[in-house]
Amino acid sequence: MTTTIDLTRDIEQRLDALAARTGRTKAFCLHEIIAQGIADMEDYYLAADVRERVRKGEEPVFSAAEARSHL
Protein backbone atom coordinates (compact mmCIF):
# COMPACT_ATOMS: atom_id res chain seq x y z
CA MET A 1 0.00 0.00 0.00
CA THR A 2 1.26 3.43 -0.84
CA THR A 3 0.37 6.44 1.30
CA THR A 4 1.45 10.03 0.84
CA ILE A 5 2.09 12.34 3.80
CA ASP A 6 3.51 15.83 4.11
CA LEU A 7 6.39 16.10 6.56
CA THR A 8 7.54 19.30 8.15
CA ARG A 9 11.05 20.35 7.17
CA ASP A 10 12.28 19.49 10.67
CA ILE A 11 10.80 15.98 10.60
CA GLU A 12 12.17 15.38 7.11
CA GLN A 13 15.65 16.44 8.22
CA ARG A 14 15.45 14.19 11.27
CA LEU A 15 14.31 11.28 9.09
CA ASP A 16 17.16 11.92 6.64
CA ALA A 17 19.66 11.98 9.53
CA LEU A 18 18.23 8.79 11.04
CA ALA A 19 18.42 6.96 7.72
CA ALA A 20 22.00 8.14 7.14
CA ARG A 21 23.09 7.29 10.68
CA THR A 22 21.59 3.78 10.58
CA GLY A 23 22.41 2.97 6.97
CA ARG A 24 18.74 2.16 6.36
CA THR A 25 16.41 3.63 3.79
CA LYS A 26 13.92 6.31 4.72
CA ALA A 27 11.16 3.88 3.73
CA PHE A 28 12.49 1.30 6.19
CA CYS A 29 12.70 3.90 8.97
CA LEU A 30 9.17 5.11 8.29
CA HIS A 31 7.84 1.55 8.28
CA GLU A 32 9.46 0.87 11.66
CA ILE A 33 8.26 4.19 13.10
CA ILE A 34 4.69 3.53 11.97
CA ALA A 35 4.69 -0.07 13.22
CA GLN A 36 5.99 1.00 16.64
CA GLY A 37 3.54 3.90 16.78
CA ILE A 38 0.61 1.60 16.03
CA ALA A 39 1.76 -0.84 18.72
CA ASP A 40 2.05 2.02 21.21
CA MET A 41 -1.44 3.29 20.36
CA GLU A 42 -2.91 -0.21 20.63
CA ASP A 43 -1.34 -0.56 24.10
CA TYR A 44 -2.63 2.87 25.13
CA TYR A 45 -6.21 2.20 24.06
CA LEU A 46 -6.22 -1.29 25.57
CA ALA A 47 -5.09 0.23 28.89
CA ALA A 48 -7.71 2.98 28.60
CA ASP A 49 -10.41 0.34 28.06
CA VAL A 50 -9.29 -1.59 31.14
CA ARG A 51 -9.12 1.63 33.18
CA GLU A 52 -12.71 2.43 32.19
CA ARG A 53 -13.89 -1.08 33.15
CA VAL A 54 -12.13 -0.70 36.52
CA ARG A 55 -13.81 2.69 37.02
CA LYS A 56 -17.21 1.12 36.29
CA GLY A 57 -16.50 -1.79 38.65
CA GLU A 58 -16.54 -4.27 35.77
CA GLU A 59 -12.89 -5.31 36.17
CA PRO A 60 -11.47 -6.84 39.37
CA VAL A 61 -8.71 -4.96 41.17
CA PHE A 62 -6.25 -6.65 43.53
CA SER A 63 -3.93 -5.20 46.14
CA ALA A 64 -0.25 -6.10 45.99
CA ALA A 65 -0.75 -8.46 48.94
CA GLU A 66 -3.64 -10.21 47.16
CA ALA A 67 -1.60 -10.56 43.98
CA ARG A 68 1.36 -12.00 45.91
CA SER A 69 -0.91 -14.52 47.62
CA HIS A 70 -1.90 -15.91 44.22
CA LEU A 71 1.69 -16.53 43.13
mmCIF file of C-alpha atoms in Angstrom:
data_model
loop_
_atom_site.group_PDB
_atom_site.id
_atom_site.type_symbol
_atom_site.label_atom_id
_atom_site.label_comp_id
_atom_site.label_asym_id
_atom_site.label_seq_id
_atom_site.Cartn_x
_atom_site.Cartn_y
_atom_site.Cartn_z
ATOM 1 C CA MET A 1 0.000 0.000 0.000
ATOM 2 C CA THR A 2 1.263 3.434 -0.841
ATOM 3 C CA THR A 3 0.371 6.441 1.296
ATOM 4 C CA THR A 4 1.452 10.029 0.845
ATOM 5 C CA ILE A 5 2.091 12.336 3.802
ATOM 6 C CA ASP A 6 3.506 15.832 4.110
ATOM 7 C CA LEU A 7 6.394 16.096 6.560
ATOM 8 C CA THR A 8 7.544 19.305 8.146
ATOM 9 C CA ARG A 9 11.049 20.346 7.171
ATOM 10 C CA ASP A 10 12.276 19.488 10.673
ATOM 11 C CA ILE A 11 10.798 15.978 10.600
ATOM 12 C CA GLU A 12 12.166 15.384 7.105
ATOM 13 C CA GLN A 13 15.651 16.437 8.218
ATOM 14 C CA ARG A 14 15.451 14.188 11.271
ATOM 15 C CA LEU A 15 14.309 11.284 9.089
ATOM 16 C CA ASP A 16 17.165 11.919 6.645
ATOM 17 C CA ALA A 17 19.655 11.984 9.529
ATOM 18 C CA LEU A 18 18.229 8.794 11.039
ATOM 19 C CA ALA A 19 18.423 6.963 7.721
ATOM 20 C CA ALA A 20 21.998 8.141 7.145
ATOM 21 C CA ARG A 21 23.093 7.290 10.683
ATOM 22 C CA THR A 22 21.587 3.783 10.584
ATOM 23 C CA GLY A 23 22.409 2.965 6.972
ATOM 24 C CA ARG A 24 18.737 2.161 6.361
ATOM 25 C CA THR A 25 16.406 3.628 3.793
ATOM 26 C CA LYS A 26 13.921 6.314 4.722
ATOM 27 C CA ALA A 27 11.156 3.883 3.731
ATOM 28 C CA PHE A 28 12.494 1.297 6.190
ATOM 29 C CA CYS A 29 12.701 3.901 8.970
ATOM 30 C CA LEU A 30 9.168 5.114 8.290
ATOM 31 C CA HIS A 31 7.839 1.554 8.282
ATOM 32 C CA GLU A 32 9.461 0.871 11.661
ATOM 33 C CA ILE A 33 8.259 4.188 13.102
ATOM 34 C CA ILE A 34 4.688 3.532 11.972
ATOM 35 C CA ALA A 35 4.694 -0.073 13.217
ATOM 36 C CA GLN A 36 5.990 1.002 16.643
ATOM 37 C CA GLY A 37 3.536 3.898 16.780
ATOM 38 C CA ILE A 38 0.608 1.599 16.029
ATOM 39 C CA ALA A 39 1.761 -0.844 18.717
ATOM 40 C CA ASP A 40 2.049 2.016 21.214
ATOM 41 C CA MET A 41 -1.436 3.290 20.355
ATOM 42 C CA GLU A 42 -2.912 -0.211 20.634
ATOM 43 C CA ASP A 43 -1.343 -0.560 24.099
ATOM 44 C CA TYR A 44 -2.627 2.868 25.130
ATOM 45 C CA TYR A 45 -6.211 2.202 24.056
ATOM 46 C CA LEU A 46 -6.216 -1.291 25.575
ATOM 47 C CA ALA A 47 -5.090 0.232 28.892
ATOM 48 C CA ALA A 48 -7.711 2.984 28.596
ATOM 49 C CA ASP A 49 -10.414 0.344 28.059
ATOM 50 C CA VAL A 50 -9.286 -1.591 31.144
ATOM 51 C CA ARG A 51 -9.124 1.633 33.181
ATOM 52 C CA GLU A 52 -12.706 2.429 32.193
ATOM 53 C CA ARG A 53 -13.887 -1.077 33.146
ATOM 54 C CA VAL A 54 -12.130 -0.696 36.521
ATOM 55 C CA ARG A 55 -13.807 2.691 37.016
ATOM 56 C CA LYS A 56 -17.212 1.119 36.290
ATOM 57 C CA GLY A 57 -16.502 -1.790 38.653
ATOM 58 C CA GLU A 58 -16.536 -4.269 35.766
ATOM 59 C CA GLU A 59 -12.885 -5.315 36.173
ATOM 60 C CA PRO A 60 -11.467 -6.843 39.371
ATOM 61 C CA VAL A 61 -8.706 -4.962 41.171
ATOM 62 C CA PHE A 62 -6.252 -6.650 43.531
ATOM 63 C CA SER A 63 -3.930 -5.198 46.137
ATOM 64 C CA ALA A 64 -0.247 -6.099 45.992
ATOM 65 C CA ALA A 65 -0.751 -8.464 48.935
ATOM 66 C CA GLU A 66 -3.640 -10.208 47.162
ATOM 67 C CA ALA A 67 -1.602 -10.558 43.980
ATOM 68 C CA ARG A 68 1.365 -12.004 45.906
ATOM 69 C CA SER A 69 -0.914 -14.521 47.622
ATOM 70 C CA HIS A 70 -1.904 -15.907 44.216
ATOM 71 C CA LEU A 71 1.694 -16.529 43.129
#
